[in-house]
Tab-separated table of C-alpha atoms in Angstrom:
chain	number	residue	atom	x	y	z
A	1	UNK	CA	0.060	-0.054	-0.013
A	2	UNK	CA	2.835	2.256	1.111
A	3	UNK	CA	4.444	1.584	-2.299
A	4	UNK	CA	1.608	2.138	-4.261
A	5	UNK	CA	1.042	5.340	-2.699
A	6	UNK	CA	4.448	6.601	-2.826
A	7	UNK	CA	4.416	5.954	-6.701
A	8	UNK	CA	1.247	7.831	-7.266
A	9	UNK	CA	2.789	10.499	-5.164
A	10	UNK	CA	5.913	10.697	-7.069
A	11	UNK	CA	3.739	10.480	-10.387
A	12	UNK	CA	1.609	13.341	-9.189
A	13	UNK	CA	4.887	15.350	-8.289
A	14	UNK	CA	6.385	14.911	-11.726
A	15	UNK	CA	3.194	15.829	-13.554
A	16	UNK	CA	3.084	19.168	-11.425
A	17	UNK	CA	6.740	19.549	-12.344
A	18	UNK	CA	5.896	19.373	-15.926
A	19	UNK	CA	2.972	21.962	-15.826
A	20	UNK	CA	5.498	24.140	-13.726
A	21	UNK	CA	8.278	24.148	-15.920
A	22	UNK	CA	6.070	24.925	-18.854
A	23	UNK	CA	4.226	28.029	-16.881
A	24	UNK	CA	7.948	29.061	-16.130
A	25	UNK	CA	8.949	28.964	-19.717
A	26	UNK	CA	5.902	31.230	-20.326
A	27	UNK	CA	6.784	33.572	-17.949
A	28	UNK	CA	10.103	33.763	-19.030
A	29	UNK	CA	9.280	34.053	-23.019
A	30	UNK	CA	5.944	36.218	-22.698
A	31	UNK	CA	6.329	36.628	-26.554
A	32	UNK	CA	5.362	32.789	-26.761
A	33	UNK	CA	2.039	33.480	-25.308
A	34	UNK	CA	1.328	36.787	-27.590
A	35	UNK	CA	-0.113	34.908	-30.626
A	36	UNK	CA	-2.189	32.542	-28.309
A	37	UNK	CA	-3.861	35.568	-26.773
A	38	UNK	CA	-4.104	38.188	-29.798
A	39	UNK	CA	-5.268	35.750	-32.344
A	40	UNK	CA	-8.817	34.575	-30.684
A	41	UNK	CA	-9.254	38.244	-29.662
A	42	UNK	CA	-8.665	39.380	-33.190
A	43	UNK	CA	-10.883	36.379	-34.449
A	44	UNK	CA	-13.944	37.483	-32.115
A	45	UNK	CA	-13.579	41.168	-33.196
A	46	UNK	CA	-13.077	40.471	-37.108
A	47	UNK	CA	-15.550	37.585	-37.392
A	48	UNK	CA	-18.234	39.598	-35.117
A	49	UNK	CA	-17.327	42.691	-37.308
A	50	UNK	CA	-17.433	41.131	-40.675
A	51	UNK	CA	-20.091	38.793	-40.233
A	52	UNK	CA	-22.350	41.298	-38.255
A	53	UNK	CA	-25.359	40.621	-40.675
A	54	UNK	CA	-25.335	36.802	-41.200
A	55	UNK	CA	-27.410	36.380	-37.688
A	56	UNK	CA	-30.381	37.721	-39.317
A	57	UNK	CA	-30.377	34.236	-41.406
A	58	UNK	CA	-32.069	31.193	-40.131
A	59	UNK	CA	-30.315	29.126	-37.186
A	60	UNK	CA	-28.404	31.518	-35.383
A	61	UNK	CA	-30.612	32.225	-32.519
A	62	UNK	CA	-29.402	35.665	-31.757
A	63	UNK	CA	-29.402	38.759	-32.960
A	64	UNK	CA	-25.795	39.675	-32.099
A	65	UNK	CA	-22.842	38.156	-34.057
A	66	UNK	CA	-20.708	38.358	-30.851
A	67	UNK	CA	-22.829	36.108	-29.205
A	68	UNK	CA	-22.083	33.595	-31.921
A	69	UNK	CA	-18.469	34.194	-32.535
A	70	UNK	CA	-17.094	34.614	-28.797
A	71	UNK	CA	-17.585	30.447	-28.414
A	72	UNK	CA	-15.799	29.918	-31.915
A	73	UNK	CA	-12.717	32.357	-31.003
A	74	UNK	CA	-12.358	30.665	-27.184
A	75	UNK	CA	-12.048	27.376	-28.922
A	76	UNK	CA	-10.017	28.530	-31.335
A	77	UNK	CA	-7.773	29.994	-28.471
A	78	UNK	CA	-7.819	26.857	-26.507
A	79	UNK	CA	-6.578	24.779	-29.944
A	80	UNK	CA	-3.709	27.328	-30.378
A	81	UNK	CA	-2.743	26.637	-26.614
A	82	UNK	CA	-3.113	23.293	-27.304
A	83	UNK	CA	0.027	23.467	-29.231
A	84	UNK	CA	2.085	24.604	-26.332
A	85	UNK	CA	2.794	21.226	-25.038
A	86	UNK	CA	3.549	20.104	-28.693
A	87	UNK	CA	6.125	22.971	-28.931
A	88	UNK	CA	7.922	22.771	-25.679
A	89	UNK	CA	8.451	18.965	-26.618
A	90	UNK	CA	9.464	19.727	-30.120
A	91	UNK	CA	12.192	22.094	-28.830
A	92	UNK	CA	13.255	19.510	-26.160
A	93	UNK	CA	13.450	16.956	-28.745
A	94	UNK	CA	15.720	19.110	-31.331
A	95	UNK	CA	18.139	20.112	-28.370
A	96	UNK	CA	18.455	16.559	-26.741
A	97	UNK	CA	16.786	17.294	-23.548
A	98	UNK	CA	13.891	14.899	-24.374
A	99	UNK	CA	16.427	12.111	-24.542
A	100	UNK	CA	17.450	12.799	-20.815
A	101	UNK	CA	13.828	13.003	-19.688
A	102	UNK	CA	13.480	9.429	-21.554
A	103	UNK	CA	16.167	7.932	-19.544
A	104	UNK	CA	14.765	9.001	-16.148
A	105	UNK	CA	12.514	7.143	-14.355
A	106	UNK	CA	9.428	8.899	-15.474
A	107	UNK	CA	6.131	7.008	-16.595
A	108	UNK	CA	5.471	8.119	-20.313
A	109	UNK	CA	1.795	8.466	-19.279
A	110	UNK	CA	2.707	11.186	-16.532
A	111	UNK	CA	5.216	12.823	-18.805
A	112	UNK	CA	2.097	13.148	-21.498
A	113	UNK	CA	-0.242	14.339	-18.883
A	114	UNK	CA	2.264	16.860	-17.226
A	115	UNK	CA	2.541	18.269	-21.021
A	116	UNK	CA	-1.057	18.410	-21.588
A	117	UNK	CA	-1.606	20.159	-18.176
A	118	UNK	CA	0.475	22.742	-19.091
A	119	UNK	CA	-1.652	23.238	-22.374
A	120	UNK	CA	-4.731	23.249	-20.233
A	121	UNK	CA	-3.400	25.852	-17.968
A	122	UNK	CA	-2.283	27.909	-21.173
A	123	UNK	CA	-5.936	27.631	-22.599
A	124	UNK	CA	-7.467	29.551	-19.504
A	125	UNK	CA	-5.430	32.852	-20.251
A	126	UNK	CA	-6.872	33.279	-23.980
A	127	UNK	CA	-10.215	32.101	-23.075
A	128	UNK	CA	-10.599	34.942	-20.331
A	129	UNK	CA	-8.864	37.532	-22.406
A	130	UNK	CA	-11.516	36.821	-25.298
A	131	UNK	CA	-14.580	36.874	-22.538
A	132	UNK	CA	-13.091	40.244	-21.330
A	133	UNK	CA	-13.023	41.486	-24.711
A	134	UNK	CA	-16.479	40.204	-25.895
A	135	UNK	CA	-18.217	41.135	-22.903
A	136	UNK	CA	-16.533	44.756	-21.900
A	137	UNK	CA	-15.904	45.944	-25.418
A	138	UNK	CA	-18.086	44.135	-27.965
A	139	UNK	CA	-21.444	43.776	-25.886
A	140	UNK	CA	-21.610	40.325	-25.802
A	141	UNK	CA	-24.688	38.607	-23.588
A	142	UNK	CA	-24.678	35.239	-21.433
A	143	UNK	CA	-28.524	34.529	-20.965
A	144	UNK	CA	-27.360	31.296	-19.578
A	145	UNK	CA	-25.676	32.873	-16.565
A	146	UNK	CA	-23.007	31.220	-14.697
A	147	UNK	CA	-23.541	27.724	-16.096
A	148	UNK	CA	-23.046	29.264	-19.231
A	149	UNK	CA	-19.352	30.595	-18.346
A	150	UNK	CA	-18.646	27.195	-16.830
A	151	UNK	CA	-19.696	25.465	-20.191
A	152	UNK	CA	-17.005	27.969	-21.912
A	153	UNK	CA	-14.121	26.855	-19.588
A	154	UNK	CA	-14.840	23.156	-19.661
A	155	UNK	CA	-15.171	23.280	-23.691
A	156	UNK	CA	-11.979	25.478	-23.669
A	157	UNK	CA	-9.888	23.083	-21.303
A	158	UNK	CA	-11.292	19.903	-23.144
A	159	UNK	CA	-10.283	21.429	-26.406
A	160	UNK	CA	-6.811	22.375	-25.189
A	161	UNK	CA	-6.348	18.759	-24.201
A	162	UNK	CA	-7.200	16.768	-26.902
A	163	UNK	CA	-5.415	19.225	-29.269
A	164	UNK	CA	-2.621	18.836	-27.185
A	165	UNK	CA	-2.424	15.142	-27.246
A	166	UNK	CA	-2.874	15.192	-31.131
A	167	UNK	CA	-0.168	17.448	-31.430
A	168	UNK	CA	2.182	15.440	-29.328
A	169	UNK	CA	1.481	12.621	-31.406
A	170	UNK	CA	2.568	14.445	-34.560
A	171	UNK	CA	5.800	16.020	-32.831
A	172	UNK	CA	6.545	12.301	-31.809
A	173	UNK	CA	6.311	11.101	-35.244
A	174	UNK	CA	8.387	14.006	-37.014
A	175	UNK	CA	10.779	14.747	-34.131
A	176	UNK	CA	10.697	18.615	-35.333
A	177	UNK	CA	9.231	21.799	-34.529
A	178	UNK	CA	8.509	22.398	-38.133
A	179	UNK	CA	5.844	19.402	-37.855
A	180	UNK	CA	3.938	22.185	-35.762
A	181	UNK	CA	2.877	23.200	-39.091
A	182	UNK	CA	1.144	20.152	-40.046
A	183	UNK	CA	-0.454	20.167	-36.621
A	184	UNK	CA	-1.866	23.586	-37.474
A	185	UNK	CA	-3.452	22.802	-40.936
A	186	UNK	CA	-5.370	19.810	-39.127
A	187	UNK	CA	-6.137	22.074	-36.450
A	188	UNK	CA	-7.735	24.760	-38.701
A	189	UNK	CA	-9.154	22.230	-41.101
A	190	UNK	CA	-11.284	20.714	-38.330
A	191	UNK	CA	-12.255	24.077	-36.581
A	192	UNK	CA	-13.523	25.393	-39.902
A	193	UNK	CA	-15.153	22.298	-41.053
A	194	UNK	CA	-17.674	22.512	-37.963
A	195	UNK	CA	-20.776	24.597	-36.937
A	196	UNK	CA	-18.167	27.273	-35.384
A	197	UNK	CA	-18.993	30.082	-37.781
A	198	UNK	CA	-22.471	29.146	-38.849
A	199	UNK	CA	-25.409	26.850	-37.661
A	200	UNK	CA	-25.924	23.836	-39.509
A	201	UNK	CA	-29.555	25.393	-40.932
A	202	UNK	CA	-27.286	27.751	-42.812
A	203	UNK	CA	-24.984	25.424	-44.159
A	204	UNK	CA	-25.392	23.999	-47.522
A	205	UNK	CA	-23.937	21.158	-49.749
A	206	UNK	CA	-20.832	18.902	-48.739
A	207	UNK	CA	-20.233	20.809	-45.750
A	208	UNK	CA	-23.615	20.426	-44.260
A	209	UNK	CA	-22.850	16.698	-43.944
A	210	UNK	CA	-19.345	17.085	-42.849
A	211	UNK	CA	-19.868	19.680	-40.223
A	212	UNK	CA	-22.882	17.208	-38.522
A	213	UNK	CA	-20.506	14.217	-38.291
A	214	UNK	CA	-17.534	16.372	-37.152
A	215	UNK	CA	-17.291	15.766	-33.371
A	216	UNK	CA	-16.013	19.242	-32.693
A	217	UNK	CA	-19.414	20.740	-33.657
A	218	UNK	CA	-20.975	19.249	-30.378
A	219	UNK	CA	-18.156	20.682	-28.377
A	220	UNK	CA	-18.581	24.161	-30.070
A	221	UNK	CA	-22.460	23.681	-29.607
A	222	UNK	CA	-21.699	23.110	-25.595
A	223	UNK	CA	-19.660	25.996	-25.417
A	224	UNK	CA	-21.965	28.335	-27.043
A	225	UNK	CA	-25.296	27.475	-25.701
A	226	UNK	CA	-24.773	29.824	-22.624
A	227	UNK	CA	-24.490	32.578	-25.230
A	228	UNK	CA	-27.788	31.883	-27.120
A	229	UNK	CA	-30.239	30.973	-24.087
A	230	UNK	CA	-30.278	28.525	-21.097
A	231	UNK	CA	-27.734	25.728	-20.663
A	232	UNK	CA	-29.574	22.193	-20.962
A	233	UNK	CA	-28.538	18.920	-20.751
A	234	UNK	CA	-29.431	17.930	-24.161
A	235	UNK	CA	-26.937	20.314	-25.332
A	236	UNK	CA	-24.234	19.430	-22.901
A	237	UNK	CA	-24.523	15.835	-23.055
A	238	UNK	CA	-23.325	15.148	-26.959
A	239	UNK	CA	-20.443	17.859	-26.271
A	240	UNK	CA	-19.214	16.161	-23.197
A	241	UNK	CA	-19.199	12.697	-24.799
A	242	UNK	CA	-17.383	14.125	-28.103
A	243	UNK	CA	-14.919	15.814	-25.901
A	244	UNK	CA	-14.094	12.743	-23.621
A	245	UNK	CA	-14.009	10.584	-26.802
A	246	UNK	CA	-11.699	13.076	-28.313
A	247	UNK	CA	-9.500	13.374	-25.347
A	248	UNK	CA	-9.056	9.402	-24.998
A	249	UNK	CA	-8.551	8.746	-28.748
A	250	UNK	CA	-5.829	11.476	-28.957
A	251	UNK	CA	-4.043	10.258	-25.575
A	252	UNK	CA	-4.097	6.732	-27.187
A	253	UNK	CA	-2.693	8.310	-30.189
A	254	UNK	CA	0.058	10.283	-28.536
A	255	UNK	CA	0.956	7.161	-26.120
A	256	UNK	CA	1.402	4.896	-29.359
A	257	UNK	CA	3.494	7.608	-31.266
A	258	UNK	CA	5.709	8.095	-28.083
A	259	UNK	CA	7.211	4.928	-28.837
A	260	UNK	CA	8.253	6.228	-32.251
A	261	UNK	CA	10.786	8.670	-30.738
A	262	UNK	CA	13.139	5.870	-30.467
A	263	UNK	CA	12.980	4.907	-34.214
E	1	UNK	CA	9.789	26.427	-55.222
E	2	UNK	CA	10.704	23.581	-56.784
E	3	UNK	CA	12.940	22.261	-54.037
E	4	UNK	CA	10.759	23.671	-51.092
E	5	UNK	CA	7.090	23.002	-51.754
E	6	UNK	CA	6.298	23.657	-48.071
E	7	UNK	CA	7.042	27.403	-48.425
E	8	UNK	CA	4.100	27.878	-51.093
E	9	UNK	CA	1.783	25.152	-50.533
E	10	UNK	CA	-0.067	26.668	-47.277
E	11	UNK	CA	-0.303	29.770	-49.273
E	12	UNK	CA	-2.232	27.624	-51.737
E	13	UNK	CA	-4.168	25.658	-49.294
E	14	UNK	CA	-5.619	28.263	-46.830
E	15	UNK	CA	-7.496	30.310	-49.426
E	16	UNK	CA	-9.069	27.363	-51.123
E	17	UNK	CA	-9.988	26.149	-47.712
E	18	UNK	CA	-11.699	29.495	-46.687
E	19	UNK	CA	-13.411	29.224	-50.095
E	20	UNK	CA	-14.540	26.006	-49.837
E	21	UNK	CA	-15.946	26.682	-46.340
E	22	UNK	CA	-17.393	30.095	-46.972
E	23	UNK	CA	-19.127	29.388	-49.946
E	24	UNK	CA	-21.039	26.445	-48.046
E	25	UNK	CA	-21.414	28.384	-45.222
E	26	UNK	CA	-22.579	31.891	-45.912
E	27	UNK	CA	-24.172	30.751	-49.344
E	28	UNK	CA	-27.506	32.217	-48.006
E	29	UNK	CA	-25.963	35.680	-47.003
E	30	UNK	CA	-26.709	36.556	-50.700
E	31	UNK	CA	-30.316	36.480	-49.888
E	32	UNK	CA	-29.648	39.354	-47.259
E	33	UNK	CA	-31.207	42.767	-47.770
E	34	UNK	CA	-28.699	45.188	-49.127
E	35	UNK	CA	-26.372	42.624	-50.089
E	36	UNK	CA	-24.730	44.224	-53.325
E	37	UNK	CA	-24.814	41.184	-55.680
E	38	UNK	CA	-28.016	39.309	-54.926
E	39	UNK	CA	-27.856	37.231	-58.280
E	40	UNK	CA	-24.537	35.775	-57.902
E	41	UNK	CA	-23.118	32.592	-55.752
E	42	UNK	CA	-21.114	33.489	-52.703
E	43	UNK	CA	-17.990	31.592	-54.244
E	44	UNK	CA	-18.095	34.250	-57.070
E	45	UNK	CA	-18.536	36.927	-54.488
E	46	UNK	CA	-15.462	35.951	-52.718
E	47	UNK	CA	-13.339	34.679	-55.433
E	48	UNK	CA	-10.987	38.022	-55.818
E	49	UNK	CA	-10.756	37.820	-52.127
E	50	UNK	CA	-9.495	34.441	-52.076
E	51	UNK	CA	-7.093	34.980	-54.812
E	52	UNK	CA	-5.747	38.033	-53.150
E	53	UNK	CA	-5.428	36.539	-49.851
E	54	UNK	CA	-3.421	33.826	-51.167
E	55	UNK	CA	-1.003	35.947	-53.251
E	56	UNK	CA	-0.524	38.101	-50.105
E	57	UNK	CA	0.401	35.153	-48.010
E	58	UNK	CA	2.711	34.247	-50.325
E	59	UNK	CA	4.103	37.593	-50.751
E	60	UNK	CA	6.164	37.258	-47.503
E	61	UNK	CA	8.282	34.416	-49.075
E	62	UNK	CA	10.627	36.903	-51.320
E	63	UNK	CA	11.216	38.771	-48.118
E	64	UNK	CA	11.878	35.770	-45.905
E	65	UNK	CA	14.425	34.509	-48.372
E	66	UNK	CA	16.191	37.655	-48.440
E	67	UNK	CA	16.269	37.905	-44.619
E	68	UNK	CA	17.673	34.389	-44.731
E	69	UNK	CA	20.433	35.383	-47.343
E	70	UNK	CA	21.244	38.334	-44.742
E	71	UNK	CA	21.167	35.864	-41.729
E	72	UNK	CA	23.422	33.470	-43.407
E	73	UNK	CA	26.166	36.124	-44.702
E	74	UNK	CA	25.061	35.294	-48.314
E	75	UNK	CA	24.278	38.834	-48.637
E	76	UNK	CA	27.978	39.881	-47.571
E	77	UNK	CA	29.257	37.710	-50.463
E	78	UNK	CA	26.880	39.101	-52.592
E	79	UNK	CA	27.932	42.572	-51.635
E	80	UNK	CA	31.789	41.625	-52.261
E	81	UNK	CA	31.107	40.667	-55.888
E	82	UNK	CA	30.732	42.937	-58.711
E	83	UNK	CA	27.102	42.421	-58.697
E	84	UNK	CA	24.796	45.477	-59.382
E	85	UNK	CA	23.300	46.676	-56.308
E	86	UNK	CA	19.873	47.792	-57.531
E	87	UNK	CA	19.377	44.298	-59.176
E	88	UNK	CA	19.454	42.796	-55.557
E	89	UNK	CA	16.243	44.578	-55.019
E	90	UNK	CA	14.647	44.197	-58.483
E	91	UNK	CA	15.108	40.552	-58.429
E	92	UNK	CA	13.400	39.814	-55.172
E	93	UNK	CA	10.516	42.643	-56.395
E	94	UNK	CA	10.295	40.581	-59.754
E	95	UNK	CA	10.316	37.207	-57.825
E	96	UNK	CA	7.370	38.469	-55.573
E	97	UNK	CA	5.417	39.360	-58.973
E	98	UNK	CA	6.298	36.132	-60.606
E	99	UNK	CA	5.393	34.046	-57.804
E	100	UNK	CA	1.891	36.099	-57.409
E	101	UNK	CA	1.293	35.285	-60.756
E	102	UNK	CA	1.868	31.865	-60.455
E	103	UNK	CA	-0.604	31.667	-57.405
E	104	UNK	CA	-3.213	33.578	-59.073
E	105	UNK	CA	-3.170	31.299	-62.129
E	106	UNK	CA	-3.572	28.219	-60.155
E	107	UNK	CA	-6.268	29.785	-57.761
E	108	UNK	CA	-8.192	30.789	-60.393
E	109	UNK	CA	-7.974	27.466	-62.622
E	110	UNK	CA	-9.096	25.687	-59.453
E	111	UNK	CA	-11.835	28.093	-58.690
E	112	UNK	CA	-13.108	27.622	-62.572
E	113	UNK	CA	-12.660	23.853	-62.256
E	114	UNK	CA	-15.337	24.136	-59.213
E	115	UNK	CA	-17.882	26.288	-60.720
E	116	UNK	CA	-16.926	29.851	-60.142
E	117	UNK	CA	-18.169	31.975	-63.015
E	118	UNK	CA	-16.096	35.101	-64.117
E	119	UNK	CA	-18.516	37.593	-65.823
E	120	UNK	CA	-16.090	39.037	-67.653
E	121	UNK	CA	-14.035	35.882	-69.139
E	122	UNK	CA	-10.854	35.748	-70.145
E	123	UNK	CA	-10.051	39.533	-70.020
E	124	UNK	CA	-11.537	39.691	-66.438
E	125	UNK	CA	-9.185	36.497	-65.457
E	126	UNK	CA	-6.036	38.265	-67.037
E	127	UNK	CA	-6.731	41.340	-65.071
E	128	UNK	CA	-7.264	39.661	-61.910
E	129	UNK	CA	-4.097	37.784	-62.506
E	130	UNK	CA	-2.022	40.968	-63.253
E	131	UNK	CA	-3.771	43.014	-60.489
E	132	UNK	CA	-2.925	40.307	-57.504
E	133	UNK	CA	0.553	39.775	-58.991
E	134	UNK	CA	1.201	43.780	-58.895
E	135	UNK	CA	-0.265	43.652	-55.291
E	136	UNK	CA	1.920	40.594	-54.266
E	137	UNK	CA	4.734	42.875	-55.403
E	138	UNK	CA	3.667	45.970	-53.588
E	139	UNK	CA	2.955	44.283	-50.207
E	140	UNK	CA	6.238	42.270	-50.792
E	141	UNK	CA	8.202	45.704	-51.259
E	142	UNK	CA	7.366	46.765	-47.448
E	143	UNK	CA	8.242	43.209	-46.303
E	144	UNK	CA	11.538	43.545	-48.125
E	145	UNK	CA	12.217	46.788	-46.341
E	146	UNK	CA	11.746	45.111	-43.284
E	147	UNK	CA	14.025	42.188	-44.139
E	148	UNK	CA	16.517	44.882	-45.403
E	149	UNK	CA	16.114	46.913	-41.905
E	150	UNK	CA	16.227	43.856	-39.442
E	151	UNK	CA	17.858	40.964	-41.748
E	152	UNK	CA	15.790	38.457	-39.230
E	153	UNK	CA	13.458	35.771	-40.885
E	154	UNK	CA	11.689	35.699	-37.577
E	155	UNK	CA	10.700	39.136	-37.680
E	156	UNK	CA	9.691	39.365	-41.131
E	157	UNK	CA	7.572	36.092	-40.383
E	158	UNK	CA	6.065	37.908	-37.392
E	159	UNK	CA	4.268	40.369	-39.793
E	160	UNK	CA	2.378	37.722	-41.420
E	161	UNK	CA	-0.677	38.063	-38.988
E	162	UNK	CA	-0.808	41.922	-39.957
E	163	UNK	CA	-1.291	40.802	-43.504
E	164	UNK	CA	-4.191	38.446	-42.077
E	165	UNK	CA	-5.797	41.473	-40.031
E	166	UNK	CA	-5.729	43.835	-43.321
E	167	UNK	CA	-7.662	41.155	-45.340
E	168	UNK	CA	-10.289	40.506	-42.661
E	169	UNK	CA	-10.851	44.129	-41.859
E	170	UNK	CA	-11.801	44.752	-45.675
E	171	UNK	CA	-14.505	43.861	-47.703
E	172	UNK	CA	-13.134	40.316	-48.533
E	173	UNK	CA	-15.561	37.969	-47.209
E	174	UNK	CA	-18.295	40.106	-46.960
E	175	UNK	CA	-19.667	43.597	-48.007
E	176	UNK	CA	-18.752	46.682	-46.259
E	177	UNK	CA	-22.430	47.889	-46.780
E	178	UNK	CA	-23.378	44.862	-44.007
E	179	UNK	CA	-20.776	45.472	-41.616
E	180	UNK	CA	-21.596	47.743	-38.414
E	181	UNK	CA	-20.220	50.269	-36.257
E	182	UNK	CA	-16.249	51.261	-36.196
E	183	UNK	CA	-15.375	47.845	-37.860
E	184	UNK	CA	-17.432	49.130	-40.918
E	185	UNK	CA	-15.835	52.347	-40.882
E	186	UNK	CA	-12.395	51.074	-40.818
E	187	UNK	CA	-12.939	48.316	-43.582
E	188	UNK	CA	-14.461	51.380	-45.682
E	189	UNK	CA	-11.028	52.970	-45.545
E	190	UNK	CA	-8.916	50.079	-45.780
E	191	UNK	CA	-7.004	50.561	-49.014
E	192	UNK	CA	-7.459	46.801	-49.690
E	193	UNK	CA	-11.173	47.147	-49.551
E	194	UNK	CA	-10.882	49.588	-52.693
E	195	UNK	CA	-8.674	47.004	-54.474
E	196	UNK	CA	-10.965	44.168	-53.687
E	197	UNK	CA	-14.265	46.043	-54.541
E	198	UNK	CA	-12.533	47.325	-57.844
E	199	UNK	CA	-11.349	43.811	-58.602
E	200	UNK	CA	-14.589	42.177	-57.789
E	201	UNK	CA	-16.353	44.577	-60.271
E	202	UNK	CA	-14.170	43.010	-62.853
E	203	UNK	CA	-14.899	39.418	-61.966
E	204	UNK	CA	-18.855	39.902	-61.034
E	205	UNK	CA	-20.049	42.573	-63.445
E	206	UNK	CA	-17.565	41.933	-66.235
E	207	UNK	CA	-14.351	43.637	-67.583
E	208	UNK	CA	-14.371	47.508	-67.507
E	209	UNK	CA	-11.424	49.750	-68.117
E	210	UNK	CA	-12.460	52.081	-65.578
E	211	UNK	CA	-12.414	49.462	-62.601
E	212	UNK	CA	-9.145	47.828	-64.043
E	213	UNK	CA	-7.254	51.236	-64.078
E	214	UNK	CA	-8.752	52.368	-60.513
E	215	UNK	CA	-7.554	49.047	-59.049
E	216	UNK	CA	-4.127	49.140	-60.734
E	217	UNK	CA	-3.826	52.735	-59.734
E	218	UNK	CA	-4.120	52.165	-56.163
E	219	UNK	CA	-2.072	49.042	-56.205
E	220	UNK	CA	0.576	51.211	-57.880
E	221	UNK	CA	0.361	53.810	-55.469
E	222	UNK	CA	0.959	51.217	-52.680
E	223	UNK	CA	4.183	49.848	-54.721
E	224	UNK	CA	5.692	53.293	-54.984
E	225	UNK	CA	5.437	53.815	-51.486
E	226	UNK	CA	7.003	50.354	-50.470
E	227	UNK	CA	9.633	50.401	-53.060
E	228	UNK	CA	10.681	53.809	-51.806
E	229	UNK	CA	11.056	52.556	-48.434
E	230	UNK	CA	12.883	49.446	-49.578
E	231	UNK	CA	15.175	51.592	-51.637
E	232	UNK	CA	16.055	53.712	-48.542
E	233	UNK	CA	16.658	50.333	-46.225
E	234	UNK	CA	19.052	49.003	-48.996
E	235	UNK	CA	20.771	52.225	-49.339
E	236	UNK	CA	21.289	52.090	-45.235
E	237	UNK	CA	22.642	48.662	-45.444
E	238	UNK	CA	25.153	49.199	-48.552
E	239	UNK	CA	26.011	52.165	-46.577
E	240	UNK	CA	26.926	50.241	-43.400
E	241	UNK	CA	28.533	47.342	-45.508
E	242	UNK	CA	31.024	49.652	-46.975
């Protein structure tokens, strides 16, 4: 019992150390965080401004574009934050520090969890920044109240977690910081091929079918529901299921790819 | 370009992705009251903007290469050889123009295959290719000036989001008439809006010399400012090197 407790305690401390290391890097290199904060803020301002009139079309359920676009910008920011753990690992692989980590008595799952934990902590910053800009300067509303805000943070944390696992997998395969570009392309594509910017009712053609089956659409709906009305279990449940499946799937993917670092 | 497809592929991929997504997501937007072109598809509406977007994304390449030459000291070797000094700048500007032409040709061809309708036919397509290539050179000249000033690829690349901002705060993806408040006001005075609107006139309404001359005029004005700044920076670098 004591042994098991000690191993668990050790794993927790190692995971915590990884999160702490990432946060320290953020403090030392604030320029790393700048795009992660600035881009989602720009997204909410640009998309709310550019597409201000589209909410008059069927299916948006709000008369303010900012209510529709805030959730989209929050999740974009969270997805960008998910690159954080991958970026840190790619740098470690390139400068050889990752080899030293692998020779240390660390459970790979703890290492991965620590890196994802760092990405999750990063995601809270752009999420809060986007909410401040949306509510203080763009006139966003939250009829869903406190529960609506909770849904926003849960979705952002989930998005950062599975994007982080996914990016780690890519980095383990290519072992280069340049591979982040591939992750970004996949990330952008999956986000755009969803109900991020328009509801299913407004989308026509092939994209309608793709957005309907895209699991990220469910996460976006869960995140957005508080901006459009009351928070309901009917909207939350599919989002939670999609999010947990994505986290589980990408975690397995990252763990499998971890073995490729040696090859 | 042949050796490093990863340097130009994203600048083709993102405009095509946005065109594919927006033409489905906002296809019903043409039914909104006050939409300036209610009889066309949304793909036709965003076609010139997507071509301009792709070309502008690609316009960073020439400046990044120049900054790379400065970083790895190839520029110093170039300056120690009997190479005509203006040719260093002219070659980079010409490269931006040709690169823009290459991208515009590919993008217009793909859009045409996927059902985009150019009202003015071949003259409009050629006009669009010329204007966007010139714009690539014009914006490229500003970035070349930054490359000459800083000699850093990282700084040149960090200006990429600025291009993104200029494109989105314009009439690229939605008409300015339907934008609200301060955002609409900024978009209205963004020079890129004028270029896009006049170019859109060529592709949606048909070829007209008036729209062509106005679009070329504004892009030439941007190019003159950019090239003047770039010449100034080249002179400073040459003075520092001698």
